[in-house]
PDB file of C-alpha atoms in Angstrom:
ATOM      1  CA  MET A 521      10.709   3.964 -11.543  1.00 45.00           C
ATOM      2  CA  ARG A 522      11.502   7.189 -13.040  1.00 43.00           C
ATOM      3  CA  HIS A 523      14.618   6.235 -14.600  1.00 44.00           C
ATOM      4  CA  ALA A 524      14.309   3.904 -17.722  1.00 39.00           C
ATOM      5  CA  LEU A 525      16.751   1.272 -18.515  1.00 40.00           C
ATOM      6  CA  ARG A 526      19.051   3.292 -20.861  1.00 37.00           C
ATOM      7  CA  TYR A 527      21.706   0.537 -21.915  1.00 36.00           C
ATOM      8  CA  THR A 528      21.680  -3.160 -21.960  1.00 34.00           C
ATOM      9  CA  VAL A 529      24.251  -5.345 -23.062  1.00 35.00           C
ATOM     10  CA  LEU A 530      23.078  -9.414 -23.791  1.00 32.00           C
ATOM     11  CA  LEU A 531      25.795 -11.555 -22.056  1.00 36.00           C
ATOM     12  CA  LEU A 532      25.984 -14.345 -24.833  1.00 33.00           C
ATOM     13  CA  GLY A 533      25.433 -17.605 -23.427  1.00 35.00           C
ATOM     14  CA  ILE A 534      23.642 -16.228 -20.184  1.00 36.00           C
ATOM     15  CA  GLY A 535      21.021 -14.061 -21.394  1.00 37.00           C
ATOM     16  CA  THR A 536      21.106 -11.984 -18.805  1.00 38.00           C
ATOM     17  CA  THR A 537      20.337  -7.919 -19.302  1.00 40.00           C
ATOM     18  CA  MET A 538      22.806  -5.638 -17.637  1.00 43.00           C
ATOM     19  CA  ALA A 539      22.259  -1.969 -17.267  1.00 44.00           C
ATOM     20  CA  ILE A 540      25.629  -0.333 -17.021  1.00 46.00           C
ATOM     21  CA  GLY A 541      26.904   3.290 -16.872  1.00 44.00           C
ATOM     22  CA  TRP A 542      30.492   4.558 -18.394  1.00 46.00           C
ATOM     23  CA  PRO A 543      31.454   8.103 -18.363  1.00 48.00           C
ATOM     24  CA  VAL A 544      31.857   9.749 -21.756  1.00 44.00           C
ATOM     25  CA  GLY A 545      35.319   8.516 -23.432  1.00 44.00           C
ATOM     26  CA  ALA A 546      35.520   5.375 -21.267  1.00 44.00           C
ATOM     27  CA  GLN A 547      36.352   2.560 -23.795  1.00 49.00           C
ATOM     28  CA  GLY A 548      34.386   4.244 -26.427  1.00 50.00           C
ATOM     29  CA  LEU A 549      31.005   3.800 -24.750  1.00 56.00           C
ATOM     30  CA  THR A 550      27.961   6.537 -24.723  1.00 59.00           C
ATOM     31  CA  GLN A 551      27.830   8.033 -21.007  1.00 63.00           C
ATOM     32  CA  GLN A 552      25.016   6.159 -18.982  1.00 85.00           C
ATOM     33  CA  ALA A 553      23.906   6.648 -15.539  1.00 94.00           C
ATOM     34  CA  ILE A 554      22.968   4.096 -12.818  1.00 96.00           C
ATOM     35  CA  GLY A 555      21.930   6.494 -10.078  1.00 97.00           C
ATOM     36  CA  PHE A 556      22.636  10.155  -8.879  1.00 97.00           C
ATOM     37  CA  TYR A 557      24.016  11.672  -5.851  1.00 97.00           C
ATOM     38  CA  LEU A 558      21.175  13.016  -3.340  1.00 95.00           C
ATOM     39  CA  THR A 559      23.557  14.453  -0.960  1.00 96.00           C
ATOM     40  CA  VAL A 560      27.176  15.566  -0.710  1.00 96.00           C
ATOM     41  CA  ILE A 561      28.934  16.760   2.532  1.00 96.00           C
ATOM     42  CA  GLY A 562      32.384  18.047   2.428  1.00 96.00           C
ATOM     43  CA  LYS A 563      34.381  16.940  -0.633  1.00 96.00           C
ATOM     44  CA  PRO A 564      34.021  13.543  -1.508  1.00 97.00           C
ATOM     45  CA  THR A 565      35.825  12.363  -4.995  1.00 98.00           C
ATOM     46  CA  VAL A 566      34.945   9.914  -7.393  1.00 98.00           C
ATOM     47  CA  VAL A 567      36.956   8.136  -9.944  1.00 95.00           C
ATOM     48  CA  HIS A 568      35.140   6.763 -13.290  1.00 94.00           C
ATOM     49  CA  VAL A 569      36.754   3.663 -15.189  1.00 90.00           C
ATOM     50  CA  GLY A 570      39.013   4.928 -17.995  1.00 87.00           C
ATOM     51  CA  GLN A 571      39.682   8.396 -16.358  1.00 87.00           C
ATOM     52  CA  PRO A 572      42.107   7.620 -13.350  1.00 79.00           C
ATOM     53  CA  ALA A 573      41.882  11.263 -12.001  1.00 91.00           C
ATOM     54  CA  ALA A 574      39.856  11.630  -9.374  1.00 95.00           C
ATOM     55  CA  MET A 575      37.080  14.123  -9.575  1.00 96.00           C
ATOM     56  CA  PRO A 576      34.636  16.130  -6.884  1.00 97.00           C
ATOM     57  CA  VAL A 577      31.587  14.423  -6.457  1.00 97.00           C
ATOM     58  CA  LYS A 578      28.532  17.208  -6.993  1.00 96.00           C
ATOM     59  CA  LEU A 579      24.911  17.226  -6.218  1.00 95.00           C
ATOM     60  CA  ARG A 580      22.886  15.737  -8.748  1.00 95.00           C
ATOM     61  CA  GLU A 581      25.586  14.133 -10.695  1.00 96.00           C
ATOM     62  CA  SER A 582      25.562  10.620 -12.085  1.00 97.00           C
ATOM     63  CA  VAL A 583      26.673   7.556 -10.763  1.00 98.00           C
ATOM     64  CA  TYR A 584      28.258   5.005 -13.081  1.00 96.00           C
ATOM     65  CA  PHE A 585      29.168   1.261 -13.307  1.00 94.00           C
ATOM     66  CA  LYS A 586      32.762   0.717 -11.496  1.00 94.00           C
ATOM     67  CA  ASP A 587      32.794   4.286  -9.872  1.00 96.00           C
ATOM     68  CA  VAL A 588      34.981   4.348  -6.958  1.00 97.00           C
ATOM     69  CA  ILE A 589      33.780   6.947  -4.415  1.00 98.00           C
ATOM     70  CA  GLU A 590      35.999   8.245  -1.838  1.00 98.00           C
ATOM     71  CA  THR A 591      35.555  10.435   1.044  1.00 97.00           C
ATOM     72  CA  GLN A 592      37.860  12.201   3.424  1.00 95.00           C
ATOM     73  CA  ALA A 593      37.569  13.502   6.874  1.00 93.00           C
ATOM     74  CA  ASP A 594      33.981  15.327   7.500  1.00 92.00           C
ATOM     75  CA  SER A 595      33.164  14.346   4.163  1.00 96.00           C
ATOM     76  CA  ARG A 596      30.112  12.117   3.102  1.00 97.00           C
ATOM     77  CA  ALA A 597      27.961  11.255   0.012  1.00 98.00           C
ATOM     78  CA  LYS A 598      24.676   9.482  -0.557  1.00 98.00           C
ATOM     79  CA  ALA A 599      23.678   8.159  -3.764  1.00 98.00           C
ATOM     80  CA  LEU A 600      20.105   6.925  -5.199  1.00 97.00           C
ATOM     81  CA  PHE A 601      20.267   3.986  -7.869  1.00 96.00           C
ATOM     82  CA  ASP A 602      17.912   3.179 -10.436  1.00 95.00           C
ATOM     83  CA  ASP A 603      16.455   0.271  -8.661  1.00 93.00           C
ATOM     84  CA  ASP A 604      15.613   2.357  -5.636  1.00 93.00           C
ATOM     85  CA  SER A 605      18.286   1.284  -3.611  1.00 96.00           C
ATOM     86  CA  ILE A 606      20.235   3.887  -1.405  1.00 96.00           C
ATOM     87  CA  LEU A 607      24.142   3.924  -0.775  1.00 98.00           C
ATOM     88  CA  THR A 608      25.423   6.262   1.917  1.00 98.00           C
ATOM     89  CA  VAL A 609      29.405   6.361   2.148  1.00 98.00           C
ATOM     90  CA  GLY A 610      30.768   7.490   5.114  1.00 97.00           C
ATOM     91  CA  GLU A 611      33.810   9.549   5.990  1.00 95.00           C
ATOM     92  CA  ASN A 612      37.238   8.226   5.359  1.00 96.00           C
ATOM     93  CA  SER A 613      36.022   5.605   2.939  1.00 97.00           C
ATOM     94  CA  ARG A 614      36.365   4.136  -0.254  1.00 97.00           C
ATOM     95  CA  VAL A 615      33.426   2.173  -2.119  1.00 98.00           C
ATOM     96  CA  GLU A 616      33.529   0.685  -5.562  1.00 98.00           C
ATOM     97  CA  VAL A 617      30.273  -0.025  -7.298  1.00 97.00           C
ATOM     98  CA  SER A 618      31.912  -3.228  -8.790  1.00 96.00           C
ATOM     99  CA  GLU A 619      28.742  -5.036 -10.150  1.00 95.00           C
ATOM    100  CA  TYR A 620      25.278  -3.541 -11.002  1.00 95.00           C
ATOM    101  CA  ILE A 621      22.753  -5.785 -12.829  1.00 92.00           C
ATOM    102  CA  TYR A 622      19.281  -4.204 -13.114  1.00 92.00           C
ATOM    103  CA  ASP A 623      16.492  -5.871 -15.239  1.00 93.00           C
ATOM    104  CA  PRO A 624      13.157  -4.898 -13.934  1.00 92.00           C
ATOM    105  CA  ALA A 625      11.382  -6.935 -17.018  1.00 92.00           C
ATOM    106  CA  ASN A 626      12.650  -9.969 -15.536  1.00 92.00           C
ATOM    107  CA  ASN A 627      12.351  -8.705 -11.764  1.00 92.00           C
ATOM    108  CA  GLN A 628      16.036  -8.894 -11.350  1.00 91.00           C
ATOM    109  CA  ARG A 629      18.610  -6.838  -9.549  1.00 93.00           C
ATOM    110  CA  SER A 630      22.543  -7.933  -8.582  1.00 93.00           C
ATOM    111  CA  SER A 631      24.456  -5.257  -6.961  1.00 96.00           C
ATOM    112  CA  VAL A 632      27.973  -5.888  -5.635  1.00 97.00           C
ATOM    113  CA  LEU A 633      29.683  -3.071  -3.708  1.00 98.00           C
ATOM    114  CA  ARG A 634      33.303  -3.481  -2.713  1.00 98.00           C
ATOM    115  CA  MET A 635      34.484  -1.299   0.299  1.00 97.00           C
ATOM    116  CA  ILE A 636      38.174  -1.209   0.706  1.00 94.00           C
ATOM    117  CA  GLN A 637      38.287   1.051   3.639  1.00 95.00           C
ATOM    118  CA  GLY A 638      35.800   2.950   6.145  1.00 96.00           C
ATOM    119  CA  LYS A 639      31.980   2.531   6.579  1.00 98.00           C
ATOM    120  CA  ALA A 640      28.772   2.509   4.393  1.00 98.00           C
ATOM    121  CA  ARG A 641      25.125   2.209   4.790  1.00 97.00           C
ATOM    122  CA  ALA A 642      22.726   1.059   2.333  1.00 97.00           C
ATOM    123  CA  LEU A 643      18.509   0.897   2.074  1.00 95.00           C
ATOM    124  CA  VAL A 644      17.549  -2.117   0.010  1.00 93.00           C
ATOM    125  CA  GLY A 645      13.783  -1.412   0.162  1.00 81.00           C
ATOM    126  CA  LYS A 646      12.717  -3.489  -2.761  1.00 82.00           C
ATOM    127  CA  LEU A 647      13.192  -7.418  -2.898  1.00 81.00           C
ATOM    128  CA  PHE A 648      13.761  -9.049  -6.455  1.00 88.00           C
ATOM    129  CA  ALA A 649      12.967 -12.699  -7.019  1.00 83.00           C
ATOM    130  CA  GLY A 650      14.785 -12.917 -10.520  1.00 83.00           C
ATOM    131  CA  LEU A 651      17.585 -15.494 -11.011  1.00 85.00           C
ATOM    132  CA  GLY A 652      20.578 -14.414  -9.104  1.00 85.00           C
ATOM    133  CA  SER A 653      19.299 -11.098  -7.546  1.00 90.00           C
ATOM    134  CA  LYS A 654      21.497  -9.927  -4.851  1.00 94.00           C
ATOM    135  CA  PHE A 655      22.887  -6.894  -3.176  1.00 96.00           C
ATOM    136  CA  GLU A 656      25.912  -7.245  -1.245  1.00 97.00           C
ATOM    137  CA  VAL A 657      28.699  -5.312   0.186  1.00 98.00           C
ATOM    138  CA  HIS A 658      31.955  -6.875   0.132  1.00 98.00           C
ATOM    139  CA  THR A 659      35.281  -6.063   2.423  1.00 97.00           C
ATOM    140  CA  PRO A 660      38.528  -7.428   2.094  1.00 95.00           C
ATOM    141  CA  THR A 661      37.447 -10.465   4.838  1.00 95.00           C
ATOM    142  CA  ALA A 662      33.725 -10.660   4.676  1.00 98.00           C
ATOM    143  CA  VAL A 663      30.370 -10.169   2.865  1.00 98.00           C
ATOM    144  CA  ALA A 664      27.086  -8.732   3.665  1.00 98.00           C
ATOM    145  CA  ALA A 665      24.283  -9.811   1.856  1.00 96.00           C
ATOM    146  CA  ALA A 666      20.973  -7.854   2.324  1.00 92.00           C
ATOM    147  CA  ARG A 667      17.503  -9.280   2.068  1.00 79.00           C
ATOM    148  CA  GLY A 668      15.206  -5.974   1.977  1.00 83.00           C
ATOM    149  CA  THR A 669      16.575  -4.204   5.051  1.00 91.00           C
ATOM    150  CA  TYR A 670      18.493  -1.057   6.101  1.00 96.00           C
ATOM    151  CA  PHE A 671      22.097  -1.796   7.327  1.00 98.00           C
ATOM    152  CA  VAL A 672      25.570  -0.575   7.972  1.00 98.00           C
ATOM    153  CA  VAL A 673      28.679  -2.246   6.917  1.00 98.00           C
ATOM    154  CA  TRP A 674      32.287  -0.785   8.407  1.00 97.00           C
ATOM    155  CA  ILE A 675      35.943  -1.976   8.614  1.00 95.00           C
ATOM    156  CA  GLU A 676      37.031  -1.600  12.024  1.00 89.00           C
ATOM    157  CA  GLU A 677      40.110   0.728  12.094  1.00 80.00           C
ATOM    158  CA  LYS A 678      41.288  -0.002  15.501  1.00 68.00           C
ATOM    159  CA  ALA A 679      40.394  -2.444  18.525  1.00 59.00           C
ATOM    160  CA  SER A 680      37.722  -1.670  20.439  1.00 56.00           C
ATOM    161  CA  ARG A 681      36.949  -2.683  23.907  1.00 51.00           C
ATOM    162  CA  LYS A 682      36.621  -6.191  24.817  1.00 50.00           C
ATOM    163  CA  MET A 683      33.044  -7.972  25.010  1.00 46.00           C
ATOM    164  CA  GLY A 684      32.017 -11.011  26.828  1.00 40.00           C
ATOM    165  CA  LEU A 685      29.559 -11.878  29.411  1.00 32.00           C
ATOM    166  CA  ASN A 686      28.575  -8.416  30.211  1.00 33.00           C
ATOM    167  CA  GLU A 687      25.441  -6.198  30.030  1.00 32.00           C
ATOM    168  CA  ILE A 688      24.868  -6.680  26.252  1.00 32.00           C
ATOM    169  CA  GLY A 689      24.791 -10.346  26.158  1.00 34.00           C
ATOM    170  CA  THR A 690      27.221 -12.973  25.657  1.00 37.00           C
ATOM    171  CA  VAL A 691      29.280 -12.460  22.543  1.00 44.00           C
ATOM    172  CA  ARG A 692      31.494 -15.314  21.252  1.00 44.00           C
ATOM    173  CA  PRO A 693      32.375 -16.744  17.656  1.00 43.00           C
ATOM    174  CA  VAL A 694      29.473 -19.245  16.485  1.00 42.00           C
ATOM    175  CA  SER A 695      32.002 -21.877  16.148  1.00 40.00           C
ATOM    176  CA  VAL A 696      32.831 -21.815  19.851  1.00 41.00           C
ATOM    177  CA  GLN A 697      30.839 -22.861  22.902  1.00 38.00           C
ATOM    178  CA  GLY A 698      31.368 -21.376  26.394  1.00 36.00           C
ATOM    179  CA  PRO A 699      31.971 -17.675  27.261  1.00 35.00           C
ATOM    180  CA  GLU A 700      34.876 -16.559  25.085  1.00 38.00           C
ATOM    181  CA  VAL A 701      36.046 -13.148  25.307  1.00 39.00           C
ATOM    182  CA  ALA A 702      36.457 -11.332  22.082  1.00 50.00           C
ATOM    183  CA  GLU A 703      37.366  -7.796  20.781  1.00 59.00           C
ATOM    184  CA  LEU A 704      36.460  -5.652  17.430  1.00 69.00           C
ATOM    185  CA  GLN A 705      39.910  -6.219  16.124  1.00 72.00           C
ATOM    186  CA  ALA A 706      41.412  -3.719  13.489  1.00 75.00           C
ATOM    187  CA  GLY A 707      40.806  -4.754  10.135  1.00 82.00           C
ATOM    188  CA  GLY A 708      37.744  -6.822  10.934  1.00 92.00           C
ATOM    189  CA  THR A 709      34.136  -6.182   9.764  1.00 96.00           C
ATOM    190  CA  GLY A 710      30.993  -5.363  11.488  1.00 96.00           C
ATOM    191  CA  VAL A 711      27.564  -5.447  10.299  1.00 98.00           C
ATOM    192  CA  ALA A 712      24.759  -3.518  11.726  1.00 98.00           C
ATOM    193  CA  ASN A 713      20.957  -4.202  10.952  1.00 98.00           C
ATOM    194  CA  ILE A 714      19.098  -0.837  11.652  1.00 96.00           C
ATOM    195  CA  GLY A 715      16.013  -1.813   9.464  1.00 95.00           C
ATOM    196  CA  SER A 716      12.768  -2.766  10.866  1.00 93.00           C
ATOM    197  CA  SER A 717      12.556  -5.807   8.958  1.00 92.00           C
ATOM    198  CA  GLY A 718      14.637  -8.005   6.548  1.00 93.00           C
ATOM    199  CA  ASN A 719      17.784  -9.785   7.819  1.00 95.00           C
ATOM    200  CA  VAL A 720      21.446  -9.343   6.711  1.00 97.00           C
ATOM    201  CA  ALA A 721      23.395 -12.450   5.904  1.00 97.00           C
ATOM    202  CA  PHE A 722      26.883 -12.056   7.470  1.00 98.00           C
ATOM    203  CA  THR A 723      29.693 -14.294   6.169  1.00 98.00           C
ATOM    204  CA  SER A 724      33.240 -14.337   7.085  1.00 97.00           C
ATOM    205  CA  GLY A 725      35.680 -17.289   7.667  1.00 96.00           C
ATOM    206  CA  GLY A 726      33.433 -19.679   5.865  1.00 96.00           C
ATOM    207  CA  LYS A 727      30.537 -19.270   8.179  1.00 97.00           C
ATOM    208  CA  THR A 728      27.269 -17.329   7.802  1.00 97.00           C
ATOM    209  CA  VAL A 729      25.209 -15.823  10.465  1.00 97.00           C
ATOM    210  CA  GLU A 730      21.598 -13.971  10.063  1.00 97.00           C
ATOM    211  CA  VAL A 731      21.921 -10.375  11.551  1.00 97.00           C
ATOM    212  CA  PRO A 732      18.084  -9.467  12.600  1.00 97.00           C
ATOM    213  CA  PRO A 733      16.727  -6.241  12.569  1.00 97.00           C
ATOM    214  CA  GLY A 734      17.867  -3.755  15.840  1.00 96.00           C
ATOM    215  CA  SER A 735      21.171  -6.075  16.041  1.00 97.00           C
ATOM    216  CA  TYR A 736      24.766  -6.000  15.045  1.00 97.00           C
ATOM    217  CA  ALA A 737      27.579  -8.840  14.474  1.00 96.00           C
ATOM    218  CA  PHE A 738      31.500  -8.630  14.046  1.00 95.00           C
ATOM    219  CA  ALA A 739      33.888 -10.862  12.644  1.00 95.00           C
ATOM    220  CA  PRO A 740      37.620 -10.710  13.002  1.00 93.00           C
ATOM    221  CA  PRO A 741      39.569 -10.984   9.990  1.00 92.00           C
ATOM    222  CA  GLY A 742      39.509 -14.561   8.555  1.00 90.00           C
ATOM    223  CA  MET A 743      37.150 -15.809  11.309  1.00 94.00           C
ATOM    224  CA  PRO A 744      33.397 -16.519  11.651  1.00 95.00           C
ATOM    225  CA  PRO A 745      31.180 -13.822  13.007  1.00 95.00           C
ATOM    226  CA  PHE A 746      30.414 -13.703  16.334  1.00 93.00           C
ATOM    227  CA  ALA A 747      26.663 -14.232  17.466  1.00 95.00           C
ATOM    228  CA  PRO A 748      24.562 -11.003  16.681  1.00 96.00           C
ATOM    229  CA  VAL A 749      23.731  -8.811  19.650  1.00 95.00           C
ATOM    230  CA  ILE A 750      21.121  -6.329  20.190  1.00 96.00           C
ATOM    231  CA  ILE A 751      22.128  -2.550  19.693  1.00 96.00           C
ATOM    232  CA  THR A 752      21.950  -0.728  22.810  1.00 93.00           C
ATOM    233  CA  PRO A 753      23.559   2.528  24.322  1.00 89.00           C
ATOM    234  CA  THR A 754      26.355   0.263  25.483  1.00 88.00           C
ATOM    235  CA  ALA A 755      27.527  -1.275  22.328  1.00 91.00           C
ATOM    236  CA  PRO A 756      31.229  -0.667  21.326  1.00 89.00           C
ATOM    237  CA  PRO A 757      32.209   2.692  19.791  1.00 88.00           C
ATOM    238  CA  GLY A 758      32.909   1.041  16.580  1.00 89.00           C
ATOM    239  CA  VAL A 759      29.080   0.014  16.384  1.00 93.00           C
ATOM    240  CA  THR A 760      27.758   3.349  17.385  1.00 93.00           C
ATOM    241  CA  GLY A 761      30.297   5.492  15.623  1.00 93.00           C
ATOM    242  CA  ALA A 762      29.647   3.678  12.244  1.00 95.00           C
ATOM    243  CA  ILE A 763      25.765   4.042  12.630  1.00 96.00           C
ATOM    244  CA  ALA A 764      26.364   7.818  13.173  1.00 94.00           C
ATOM    245  CA  SER A 765      28.701   8.667  10.761  1.00 94.00           C
ATOM    246  CA  THR A 766      26.663   7.270   8.110  1.00 96.00           C
ATOM    247  CA  GLU A 767      23.625   9.180   8.755  1.00 93.00           C
ATOM    248  CA  VAL A 768      23.199  11.707   5.971  1.00 89.00           C
ATOM    249  CA  PRO A 769      19.960  13.626   5.557  1.00 81.00           C
ATOM    250  CA  ASP A 770      18.770  14.651   2.164  1.00 71.00           C
ATOM    251  CA  VAL A 771      19.668  18.099   0.738  1.00 62.00           C
ATOM    252  CA  PRO A 772      15.885  19.993   0.672  1.00 51.00           C
ATOM    253  CA  GLN A 773      15.070  20.801  -2.936  1.00 51.00           C
ATOM    254  CA  PRO A 774      12.902  24.245  -3.523  1.00 51.00           C
ATOM    255  CA  GLU A 775       9.664  23.377  -4.872  1.00 50.00           C
ATOM    256  CA  SER A 776       7.157  25.623  -6.662  1.00 52.00           C
ATOM    257  CA  PRO A 777       3.383  25.905  -5.226  1.00 53.00           C
ATOM    258  CA  SER A 778       2.084  23.669  -8.298  1.00 54.00           C
ATOM    259  CA  GLN A 779       4.898  21.031  -7.600  1.00 50.00           C
ATOM    260  CA  VAL A 780       3.696  20.902  -3.974  1.00 46.00           C
ATOM    261  CA  VAL A 781       0.138  20.603  -4.898  1.00 49.00           C
ATOM    262  CA  THR A 782       0.688  18.094  -7.495  1.00 53.00           C
ATOM    263  CA  ALA A 783       2.737  16.057  -4.997  1.00 48.00           C
ATOM    264  CA  LEU A 784      -0.007  16.048  -2.218  1.00 48.00           C
ATOM    265  CA  GLY A 785      -2.670  14.948  -5.021  1.00 51.00           C
ATOM    266  CA  GLN A 786      -4.413  18.223  -4.903  1.00 44.00           C
ATOM    267  CA  GLY A 787      -5.951  19.466  -8.414  1.00 41.00           C
ATOM    268  CA  VAL A 788      -6.056  23.056  -8.186  1.00 41.00           C
ATOM    269  CA  VAL A 789      -3.404  25.516  -6.990  1.00 40.00           C
ATOM    270  CA  PRO A 790      -4.805  27.980  -4.274  1.00 42.00           C
ATOM    271  CA  LEU A 791      -5.160  31.573  -5.044  1.00 40.00           C
ATOM    272  CA  VAL A 792      -2.696  33.954  -3.266  1.00 41.00           C
ATOM    273  CA  GLY A 793      -4.408  35.546  -0.312  1.00 42.00           C
ATOM    274  CA  ALA A 794      -7.107  32.793  -0.058  1.00 42.00           C
ATOM    275  CA  GLY A 795      -5.859  32.121   3.273  1.00 43.00           C
ATOM    276  CA  GLY A 796      -3.704  29.171   2.338  1.00 39.00           C
ATOM    277  CA  PRO A 797      -4.598  25.712   1.102  1.00 38.00           C
ATOM    278  CA  ILE A 798      -6.118  22.674   2.796  1.00 37.00           C
ATOM    279  CA  ILE A 799      -3.424  20.246   2.556  1.00 36.00           C
ATOM    280  CA  ALA A 800      -4.695  16.901   2.580  1.00 38.00           C
ATOM    281  CA  PRO A 801      -2.672  13.716   3.915  1.00 42.00           C
ATOM    282  CA  PRO A 802      -0.211  12.541   1.645  1.00 41.00           C
ATOM    283  CA  PRO A 803      -1.085   9.329  -0.334  1.00 42.00           C
ATOM    284  CA  PRO A 804      -0.049   6.030   1.257  1.00 46.00           C
ATOM    285  CA  VAL A 805       3.226   4.434   0.040  1.00 41.00           C
ATOM    286  CA  LEU A 806       2.327   1.797  -2.363  1.00 41.00           C
ATOM    287  CA  PRO A 807       3.525  -1.816  -1.934  1.00 43.00           C
ATOM    288  CA  GLY A 808       6.906  -2.385  -3.716  1.00 41.00           C
ATOM    289  CA  LEU A 809       8.205   1.432  -3.364  1.00 40.00           C
ATOM    290  CA  THR A 810      10.762   2.680  -1.050  1.00 39.00           C
ATOM    291  CA  PRO A 811       9.378   4.388   1.909  1.00 43.00           C
ATOM    292  CA  PRO A 812      10.158   8.065   2.401  1.00 40.00           C
ATOM    293  CA  SER A 813      11.696   8.181   5.883  1.00 43.00           C
ATOM    294  CA  PRO A 814      14.857   6.383   5.507  1.00 42.00           C
ATOM    295  CA  ILE A 815      15.482   8.049   2.381  1.00 42.00           C
ATOM    296  CA  SER A 816      15.491  11.240   4.299  1.00 39.00           C
ATOM    297  CA  GLY A 817      18.571  10.040   6.154  1.00 44.00           C
ATOM    298  CA  ALA A 818      16.625   8.961   9.448  1.00 41.00           C
ATOM    299  CA  GLY A 819      19.352   6.387  10.365  1.00 40.00           C
ATOM    300  CA  ILE A 820      19.802   6.198  14.030  1.00 39.00           C
ATOM    301  CA  SER A 821      16.401   7.408  14.590  1.00 39.00           C
ATOM    302  CA  ALA A 822      14.707   5.220  12.205  1.00 41.00           C
ATOM    303  CA  ILE A 823      14.848   2.417  14.360  1.00 39.00           C
ATOM    304  CA  ILE A 824      14.285   3.875  17.679  1.00 35.00           C
ATOM    305  CA  ASN A 825      10.920   2.826  17.713  1.00 38.00           C
ATOM    306  CA  THR A 826      11.740  -0.958  16.689  1.00 39.00           C
ATOM    307  CA  PRO A 827       9.644  -3.195  19.256  1.00 39.00           C
ATOM    308  CA  GLY A 828      11.982  -3.850  22.361  1.00 39.00           C
ATOM    309  CA  ILE A 829      14.810  -1.486  21.306  1.00 39.00           C
ATOM    310  CA  ASN A 830      15.593   1.839  23.291  1.00 38.00           C
ATOM    311  CA  LEU A 831      18.123   2.645  20.549  1.00 39.00           C
ATOM    312  CA  LEU A 832      21.351   4.587  21.421  1.00 37.00           C
ATOM    313  CA  CYS A 833      19.578   7.089  23.921  1.00 36.00           C
ATOM    314  CA  GLY A 834      22.627   8.853  25.394  1.00 32.00           C
ATOM    315  CA  VAL A 835      24.899   7.788  22.817  1.00 33.00           C
ATOM    316  CA  VAL A 836      23.937  10.128  20.113  1.00 32.00           C
ATOM    317  CA  ARG A 837      21.767  13.192  21.189  1.00 31.00           C
ATOM    318  CA  VAL A 838      18.314  13.545  19.623  1.00 31.00           C
ATOM    319  CA  CYS A 839      15.429  15.665  20.504  1.00 34.00           C
ATOM    320  CA  GLN A 840      12.924  14.265  22.857  1.00 34.00           C
ATOM    321  CA  ALA A 841      10.246  14.374  19.890  1.00 38.00           C
ATOM    322  CA  GLU A 842      12.269  11.524  18.262  1.00 37.00           C
ATOM    323  CA  CYS A 843      12.837   9.936  21.599  1.00 40.00           C
ATOM    324  CA  PRO A 844      10.523  10.781  24.492  1.00 40.00           C
ATOM    325  CA  SER A 845      12.572   8.690  26.723  1.00 40.00           C
ATOM    326  CA  CYS A 846      15.641  10.642  26.604  1.00 38.00           C
ATOM    327  CA  ALA A 847      16.008  13.339  28.829  1.00 40.00           C
ATOM    328  CA  GLU A 848      17.460  16.584  27.866  1.00 38.00           C
TER     329      GLU A 848
END
């Protein structure tokens, strides 16, 4: 990890090392970052603790503990944290970094994101086995806990179409037997697991269901989640909309020839006019490191190739190279 643990506080009686970030002037502490913004679209804003005035989010600026990130229509923001997790805040959303503990020496990471409204996605590529390690997104009525996967959480703004015994399967509360008919109620929480591995533990109304890769689940306010359903083109608009509206590609960064050669593992910069370099394949991703494709924002297309899932063809236009079965 390229970011060092910059600032630690020993919690007396607990012995936990906590990496926290505060902006300059907040409670007299030195500015410390816990991540930075990879991509900024539109005009998202952030409120730092101790500085109530909202500030524009800028590319490559730092993220701090207790930051509240807010977006409006047509604005989004993607941030990379020191533990290699990635948060994307969709439009018309408000998310607070309410807890951030990162202690690589003890294999510990505890992150809690509090989403007040809107939608967000998170890539949690690394697993931490240290005591108390977790990665959770909290909404006013539910909790989504990731276990090494890529997922979207949203708060339903308005009721969506009803679901029951139909082409996408039986949808009913886990505590109810029989073909109950339900709908995506306004104020409820939805979770879509768009990763290729790892489950999301989705808790609401005192009940928890495991949402596997390529599936989604929904919980009306105060009620248990419905049984998970496979994501298909016929999924409710709230599901497909949350996935599509949180997909944000990284902003390409210019690189010098030397940087490109170094990144590819080449030892010598080719001479100008030599006909171009022979580029070797990039080195494989080492175990434990975040793979590059999800970082690049491959959200909807990231799980098109999940076995048994023909994801969202016809819902969101993708090129034939990404989805050969989709006709133009």
